[in-house]
Coordinates of C-alpha atoms in Angstrom, one line a residue:
M1 CA 0.3 1.5 21.8
S2 CA 3.5 -0.3 22.7
N3 CA 5.0 -3.3 21.0
E4 CA 5.3 -5.5 24.1
D5 CA 4.1 -8.6 22.3
G6 CA 7.4 -9.5 20.8
G7 CA 8.7 -7.0 18.3
D8 CA 12.3 -7.9 19.1
D9 CA 11.8 -11.5 17.9
F10 CA 10.5 -10.2 14.5
R11 CA 13.4 -7.8 14.1
S12 CA 15.9 -10.6 14.8
R13 CA 14.8 -12.4 11.6
G14 CA 16.4 -9.7 9.4
G15 CA 18.6 -7.8 11.7
G16 CA 21.9 -9.4 10.6
T17 CA 21.3 -9.1 6.8
S18 CA 21.8 -6.5 4.2
N19 CA 18.9 -4.0 3.8
D20 CA 18.7 -5.2 0.2
T21 CA 18.3 -8.8 1.0
W22 CA 15.0 -10.6 1.3
V23 CA 14.8 -13.1 4.3
G24 CA 12.7 -16.1 4.0
F25 CA 11.0 -17.8 6.9
P26 CA 8.9 -20.9 7.3
S27 CA 5.4 -20.8 5.9
N28 CA 2.3 -22.4 7.4
Q29 CA 3.1 -25.5 5.4
G30 CA 6.6 -25.7 6.9
G31 CA 8.5 -24.8 3.8
D32 CA 11.7 -22.7 3.9
D33 CA 12.8 -20.5 1.0
G34 CA 15.3 -18.4 2.9
S35 CA 17.9 -16.5 1.0
S36 CA 21.6 -15.9 1.8
D37 CA 23.3 -12.6 2.2
V38 CA 24.6 -10.8 -0.9
E39 CA 28.2 -11.8 -1.7
E40 CA 30.8 -9.8 -3.6
P41 CA 29.9 -10.1 -7.3
Q42 CA 32.4 -11.8 -9.6
D43 CA 33.3 -10.2 -12.9
A44 CA 34.3 -13.2 -15.1
D45 CA 31.2 -13.2 -17.3
Y46 CA 30.6 -10.6 -20.0
S47 CA 27.2 -11.8 -21.2
Y48 CA 24.1 -12.2 -19.0
V49 CA 23.6 -15.9 -19.8
S50 CA 25.8 -18.1 -21.9
S51 CA 24.4 -19.0 -25.3
L52 CA 21.5 -16.6 -24.9
N53 CA 21.3 -13.2 -26.6
D54 CA 21.1 -10.3 -24.2
E55 CA 17.5 -9.4 -25.2
L56 CA 16.2 -12.9 -24.3
A57 CA 18.3 -13.0 -21.2
L58 CA 16.9 -9.7 -20.0
L59 CA 13.3 -10.9 -20.6
I60 CA 14.1 -14.0 -18.5
L61 CA 15.7 -11.9 -15.7
A62 CA 12.7 -9.5 -15.7
R63 CA 10.4 -12.4 -14.7
I64 CA 12.5 -13.3 -11.6
P65 CA 10.6 -12.4 -8.4
R66 CA 12.1 -9.4 -6.5
S67 CA 12.7 -11.5 -3.4
D68 CA 15.2 -13.5 -5.5
H69 CA 17.1 -10.6 -6.9
S70 CA 19.8 -10.7 -4.2
K71 CA 20.8 -14.2 -5.2
F72 CA 21.7 -13.0 -8.7
C73 CA 23.5 -9.8 -7.7
S74 CA 26.5 -11.9 -6.7
V75 CA 27.0 -13.4 -10.2
N76 CA 28.9 -10.5 -11.7
K77 CA 29.1 -6.7 -11.7
R78 CA 26.8 -6.4 -14.7
Y79 CA 24.1 -8.3 -12.9
L80 CA 24.5 -6.1 -9.9
A81 CA 24.2 -2.9 -12.0
L82 CA 21.2 -4.3 -13.8
F83 CA 19.2 -5.1 -10.7
K84 CA 20.0 -1.6 -9.4
S85 CA 18.8 0.2 -12.5
D86 CA 15.4 0.9 -14.1
E87 CA 16.1 -1.3 -17.1
L88 CA 14.4 -4.5 -15.7
Y89 CA 11.4 -2.6 -14.5
N90 CA 11.0 -0.9 -17.9
I91 CA 11.0 -4.4 -19.5
R92 CA 8.5 -5.7 -16.9
R93 CA 6.2 -2.7 -17.6
A94 CA 6.4 -3.2 -21.4
Y95 CA 5.5 -6.9 -21.1
G96 CA 2.9 -6.5 -18.4
I97 CA 4.9 -8.4 -15.8
K98 CA 3.6 -7.4 -12.4
E99 CA 4.4 -8.4 -8.9
A100 CA 2.8 -7.2 -5.7
S101 CA 4.7 -6.3 -2.5
V102 CA 3.4 -5.1 0.8
F103 CA 5.1 -2.3 2.6
M104 CA 4.2 -2.0 6.3
L105 CA 5.0 0.0 9.4
A106 CA 3.7 -1.5 12.6
C107 CA 3.3 0.1 16.0
G108 CA 6.6 0.0 18.0
E109 CA 8.7 -0.9 14.9
P110 CA 11.4 1.6 14.0
H111 CA 11.7 0.3 10.4
W112 CA 9.4 -0.2 7.5
W113 CA 9.3 -3.8 6.2
A114 CA 8.6 -5.1 2.7
F115 CA 6.8 -8.5 2.3
N116 CA 6.4 -10.5 -0.9
R117 CA 2.9 -11.3 -2.0
Q118 CA 2.7 -14.7 -0.2
F119 CA 4.3 -13.3 3.0
T120 CA 6.9 -16.0 2.8
A121 CA 9.8 -13.5 2.7
C122 CA 10.5 -10.1 4.0
R123 CA 13.3 -7.5 4.1
K124 CA 13.9 -4.4 6.3
L125 CA 14.0 -1.1 4.5
P126 CA 16.8 1.4 5.2
V127 CA 16.1 3.8 8.1
L128 CA 13.9 6.7 7.0
P129 CA 16.1 9.8 7.7
S130 CA 13.4 12.1 9.0
D131 CA 13.4 14.2 12.1
A132 CA 11.8 13.1 15.4
C133 CA 8.5 14.9 14.7
F134 CA 8.0 12.9 11.5
A135 CA 9.1 9.7 13.1
S136 CA 6.7 9.9 16.0
G137 CA 3.7 11.5 14.3
D138 CA 0.9 10.3 12.2
K139 CA 1.7 9.4 8.6
E140 CA -0.1 8.4 5.4
S141 CA 1.4 6.2 2.7
F142 CA 0.7 5.1 -0.9
C143 CA 2.7 3.7 -3.8
A144 CA 3.1 4.8 -7.4
G145 CA 5.2 2.7 -9.8
T146 CA 8.4 1.7 -7.9
H147 CA 8.0 4.6 -5.4
L148 CA 6.6 4.3 -1.8
L149 CA 5.5 7.8 -0.6
V150 CA 5.1 8.6 3.1
S151 CA 3.5 11.9 4.0
G152 CA 3.8 13.4 7.5
K153 CA 4.8 16.5 9.5
E154 CA 8.3 17.5 10.3
F155 CA 9.3 20.4 12.5
E156 CA 9.4 22.7 9.5
G157 CA 6.0 21.6 8.1
M158 CA 4.4 18.9 6.0
T159 CA 6.9 16.6 4.2
I160 CA 6.9 13.7 1.9
W161 CA 9.6 11.1 1.9
R162 CA 9.8 8.7 -1.0
Y163 CA 11.4 5.3 -1.0
E164 CA 12.7 4.3 -4.5
L165 CA 12.7 0.5 -4.8
V166 CA 15.3 0.3 -7.5
K167 CA 17.9 2.4 -5.6
N168 CA 16.8 1.0 -2.2
R169 CA 17.0 4.5 -0.7
W170 CA 14.8 7.2 0.9
F171 CA 14.7 10.7 -0.7
K172 CA 12.9 13.8 0.4
G173 CA 10.0 15.2 -1.7
P174 CA 8.5 16.2 -3.9
S175 CA 6.0 18.1 -1.8
M176 CA 2.4 18.2 -2.9
I177 CA 1.1 21.3 -4.6
N178 CA -1.3 21.6 -1.6
P179 CA 0.3 19.9 1.4
R180 CA -2.4 18.0 3.4
C181 CA -3.2 15.3 5.9
L182 CA -6.2 13.0 6.5
F183 CA -6.7 12.7 2.7
A184 CA -7.8 10.0 0.3
S185 CA -5.3 8.2 -1.8
A186 CA -5.2 5.4 -4.3
S187 CA -2.8 3.8 -6.7
C188 CA -3.2 2.1 -10.1
G189 CA 0.2 1.0 -11.6
D190 CA 2.2 4.1 -12.2
V191 CA -0.6 6.4 -11.3
A192 CA -1.3 7.7 -7.7
C193 CA -3.9 10.2 -6.8
V194 CA -4.7 12.1 -3.6
A195 CA -7.8 14.2 -2.8
G196 CA -9.3 16.1 0.0
G197 CA -7.9 16.3 3.5
I198 CA -6.9 19.2 5.7
A199 CA -4.6 21.9 4.4
M200 CA -1.4 22.1 6.4
G201 CA 0.1 25.4 5.3
T202 CA -0.5 29.1 5.5
R203 CA -4.3 28.7 5.1
G204 CA -4.5 26.9 8.5
M205 CA -6.9 24.0 9.1
E206 CA -9.0 24.4 5.9
I207 CA -10.8 21.3 4.6
L208 CA -9.9 20.8 1.0
N209 CA -11.6 19.7 -2.2
T210 CA -8.4 19.9 -4.3
A211 CA -6.9 16.8 -5.9
E212 CA -3.5 15.9 -7.4
K213 CA -1.8 13.1 -9.3
Y214 CA 1.8 12.0 -8.7
N215 CA 4.1 11.2 -11.7
P216 CA 6.9 8.9 -10.5
E217 CA 9.0 9.2 -13.7
A218 CA 9.1 13.0 -13.5
K219 CA 8.9 13.0 -9.6
K220 CA 6.3 15.8 -9.7
W221 CA 2.7 16.5 -8.8
I222 CA 0.0 17.5 -11.3
S223 CA -3.1 19.4 -10.3
L224 CA -6.5 17.7 -11.0
P225 CA -9.9 19.4 -11.1
R226 CA -11.5 20.2 -7.7
M227 CA -14.0 17.8 -6.2
N228 CA -17.6 18.8 -5.7
E229 CA -17.3 18.5 -1.9
R230 CA -14.7 19.4 0.6
R231 CA -13.9 16.4 2.7
K232 CA -11.4 15.0 5.3
L233 CA -11.0 11.5 6.7
C234 CA -12.1 10.1 3.4
S235 CA -10.8 7.1 1.5
G236 CA -9.9 6.4 -2.1
C237 CA -9.7 3.5 -4.5
F238 CA -9.4 2.8 -8.3
M239 CA -12.3 0.9 -9.8
D240 CA -13.0 0.6 -13.6
D241 CA -10.0 2.8 -14.2
K242 CA -11.5 5.6 -12.3
F243 CA -10.5 7.3 -9.0
Y244 CA -13.2 7.1 -6.3
V245 CA -13.2 9.2 -3.2
I246 CA -15.7 8.0 -0.6
G247 CA -17.1 9.3 2.7
G248 CA -15.4 11.7 5.1
Q249 CA -16.5 14.8 6.8
N250 CA -16.8 18.5 6.0
E251 CA -17.8 21.6 8.1
R252 CA -21.4 20.3 8.2
G253 CA -20.6 16.8 9.4
D254 CA -20.5 13.3 7.9
L255 CA -20.7 12.9 4.2
T256 CA -22.7 10.0 2.7
C257 CA -21.8 10.8 -0.9
G258 CA -18.9 9.6 -3.0
E259 CA -17.2 11.1 -6.0
V260 CA -15.5 9.6 -9.0
Y261 CA -12.8 11.2 -11.2
D262 CA -12.8 10.2 -14.9
A263 CA -9.3 10.9 -16.3
E264 CA -10.6 10.7 -19.9
K265 CA -13.2 13.4 -19.3
N266 CA -11.1 15.2 -16.7
T267 CA -14.2 15.6 -14.5
W268 CA -15.6 14.6 -11.1
K269 CA -19.1 13.1 -10.8
L270 CA -20.9 13.1 -7.5
I271 CA -22.5 9.9 -6.3
P272 CA -25.3 10.8 -3.8
N273 CA -26.0 8.5 -0.8
M274 CA -23.2 6.1 -1.7
L275 CA -22.7 5.4 1.9
E276 CA -26.3 5.3 2.9
N277 CA -26.9 2.2 5.1
S278 CA -23.3 1.4 4.7
P279 CA -20.9 0.2 7.4
V280 CA -18.8 3.3 7.7
L281 CA -21.3 5.6 9.3
T282 CA -20.8 4.5 12.9
P283 CA -21.6 7.4 15.3
S284 CA -18.1 8.3 16.4
T285 CA -16.0 11.4 15.9
S286 CA -12.8 9.4 16.4
R287 CA -13.5 6.6 13.9
S288 CA -11.1 5.8 11.1
P289 CA -11.7 6.7 7.4
P290 CA -13.8 4.1 5.6
L291 CA -12.0 0.7 5.3
I292 CA -12.4 0.0 1.6
A293 CA -10.6 -2.0 -1.1
S294 CA -11.3 -2.7 -4.8
V295 CA -10.6 -6.2 -6.2
N296 CA -11.4 -7.1 -9.8
N297 CA -13.3 -3.8 -10.2
E298 CA -15.6 -4.6 -7.2
L299 CA -15.7 -2.4 -4.1
Y300 CA -15.5 -4.0 -0.6
S301 CA -15.8 -2.4 2.8
L302 CA -15.0 -3.6 6.3
E303 CA -17.4 -2.4 8.9
P304 CA -15.5 -1.6 12.1
S305 CA -18.5 -1.8 14.5
S306 CA -19.5 -5.4 13.5
N307 CA -16.3 -6.7 11.7
Q308 CA -18.5 -7.5 8.8
L309 CA -17.4 -7.4 5.1
K310 CA -19.7 -5.8 2.6
L311 CA -19.9 -5.6 -1.2
Y312 CA -20.9 -2.5 -3.1
L313 CA -23.7 -3.1 -5.7
K314 CA -23.1 -0.5 -8.4
D315 CA -26.4 -0.9 -10.1
T316 CA -28.5 -0.2 -7.0
N317 CA -26.0 2.0 -5.1
S318 CA -26.3 -0.3 -2.1
W319 CA -24.4 -2.8 0.0
R320 CA -24.6 -6.5 0.6
Y321 CA -23.2 -8.5 3.5
L322 CA -20.6 -11.2 2.7
G323 CA -19.6 -12.4 6.1
E324 CA -17.4 -11.7 9.1
S325 CA -13.8 -10.5 9.0
P326 CA -11.1 -12.7 10.6
V327 CA -9.6 -9.7 12.5
R328 CA -11.1 -7.4 15.1
A329 CA -11.7 -3.8 13.9
D330 CA -14.3 -2.8 16.5
Q331 CA -11.9 -2.3 19.4
T332 CA -10.1 0.5 17.7
R333 CA -12.9 2.0 15.6
G334 CA -11.1 0.9 12.5
W335 CA -7.7 2.3 13.3
G336 CA -4.6 0.1 13.1
I337 CA -6.3 -2.3 10.5
A338 CA -4.8 -2.8 7.1
F339 CA -7.5 -3.5 4.5
K340 CA -6.1 -3.6 1.0
S341 CA -6.4 -5.2 -2.4
L342 CA -3.6 -7.6 -3.2
G343 CA -3.9 -8.5 -6.8
D344 CA -7.1 -10.6 -7.1
R345 CA -7.4 -11.0 -3.3
L346 CA -8.5 -8.9 -0.3
L347 CA -5.8 -8.5 2.3
V348 CA -6.7 -7.8 6.0
I349 CA -4.1 -7.4 8.8
G350 CA -4.9 -6.8 12.4
G351 CA -5.5 -8.5 15.8
T352 CA -7.9 -11.4 16.5
S353 CA -8.6 -10.6 20.2
P354 CA -9.8 -7.4 21.9
H355 CA -6.4 -6.7 23.4
G356 CA -4.2 -8.1 20.6
T357 CA -2.8 -10.8 22.8
N358 CA -2.6 -13.2 19.8
G359 CA -0.4 -10.8 17.9
M360 CA -0.7 -10.0 14.2
T361 CA -3.1 -11.9 11.9
I362 CA -2.6 -11.8 8.1
C363 CA -5.4 -13.1 6.0
T364 CA -6.4 -13.1 2.3
S365 CA -9.6 -14.0 0.5
C366 CA -10.8 -14.3 -3.1
P367 CA -14.4 -13.1 -2.7
D368 CA -16.9 -14.1 -5.3
P369 CA -19.6 -11.4 -5.8
N370 CA -21.9 -14.1 -7.2
D371 CA -21.5 -16.4 -4.2
P372 CA -21.7 -14.1 -1.2
G373 CA -22.2 -16.9 1.3
N374 CA -19.0 -18.7 0.4
L375 CA -16.4 -16.3 1.9
K376 CA -13.2 -18.2 2.7
W377 CA -10.1 -16.7 4.4
R378 CA -6.6 -18.0 4.1
V379 CA -4.3 -17.3 7.1
L380 CA -0.7 -16.4 6.2
S381 CA 2.4 -16.3 8.2
C382 CA 4.9 -13.5 8.8
G383 CA 7.5 -15.7 10.4
G384 CA 5.7 -15.9 13.8
N385 CA 2.9 -13.8 15.3
R386 CA 5.1 -11.7 17.4
I387 CA 4.9 -8.3 15.7
S388 CA 2.4 -5.7 16.9
H389 CA -1.1 -6.2 15.5
F390 CA -1.6 -2.4 15.3
I391 CA -0.7 -1.3 11.8
L392 CA 0.3 2.3 11.4
N393 CA 0.8 2.3 7.7
C394 CA 0.4 -0.3 4.9
S395 CA 0.7 0.1 1.1
V396 CA 0.7 -2.3 -1.8
M397 CA 3.2 -1.8 -4.6
V398 CA 2.5 -3.5 -8.0
A399 CA 5.6 -3.2 -10.3

């Protein structure tokens, strides 16, 4: 699909700034928290903050939102080096300081964009230096720690590119132990897991039941035990500190079961009929993987055929309707829709009309499992609804 509904206007908001600079834009309430370009740092100061010891100053700086980092990089060279190192993120991790960012690639956009949690500021990531096959092909993305990983196919085969937030650069690799596509993935802090999918190697188009975990500190993949079922076009999430893989297809057809990986026991447990009477079993061979998200250890699903939101009831292994989604997922069988967890909120991004003429819509909601009839959505702004509503990739980083 083309980006004829105004992609150039969106790009102009950040086109003249440094890739490392967040650009603010008016919110729905009319506020403006724009940031200026990064200036050459001065080198007159030799301590972080006058009259404060370095340990306290570092703790204060670690609490500064990432969208404001560029404002402090111009203070002196020590600040600049600090914000471009792992030191602040190690402090944030030690003190449990977390901040969510949304990384997104929309149809027709040549660049990835990063948004802050409130969608009041964004910045353009450096150009991903892949070949033309990777750039134009289907891709899958997920985050682990301060790494954004994008998996796709280059002319030489399956490849992973990783964007390191601290260095603001793309790097190639590391490749999975079993390169794959159409797999399930999920992130929980510094942990990211993948499972299932289709093998893209010497074994041909084999449907996999293998699983792996990515370690961002070591920049390597670690094998996990095999799942009970081979499955492709499946989805993953973390819930109750466990990795769930749901739905998908194997050689026999659709799968109604789910599986859960317990890291403490290092085992998979099959959940029969987890998707029975659920929204994801629309009779279409071209539908998207299940649209699922976990918030506060509750599992939610967006039904593409009816645009209805559902809650998974763990005790009865069933689903409950909560209300209608503010975006249309039915026109594309679930493709092009971002349905993610954003802290304690659900995030949904897509179009509001059958042909996307109203552009992108970004909404969040704090669903209450105990009050299913009171679903309220908050519409957010991305600096104007001119970017394509069809989302190719979307991942949330919490670091």
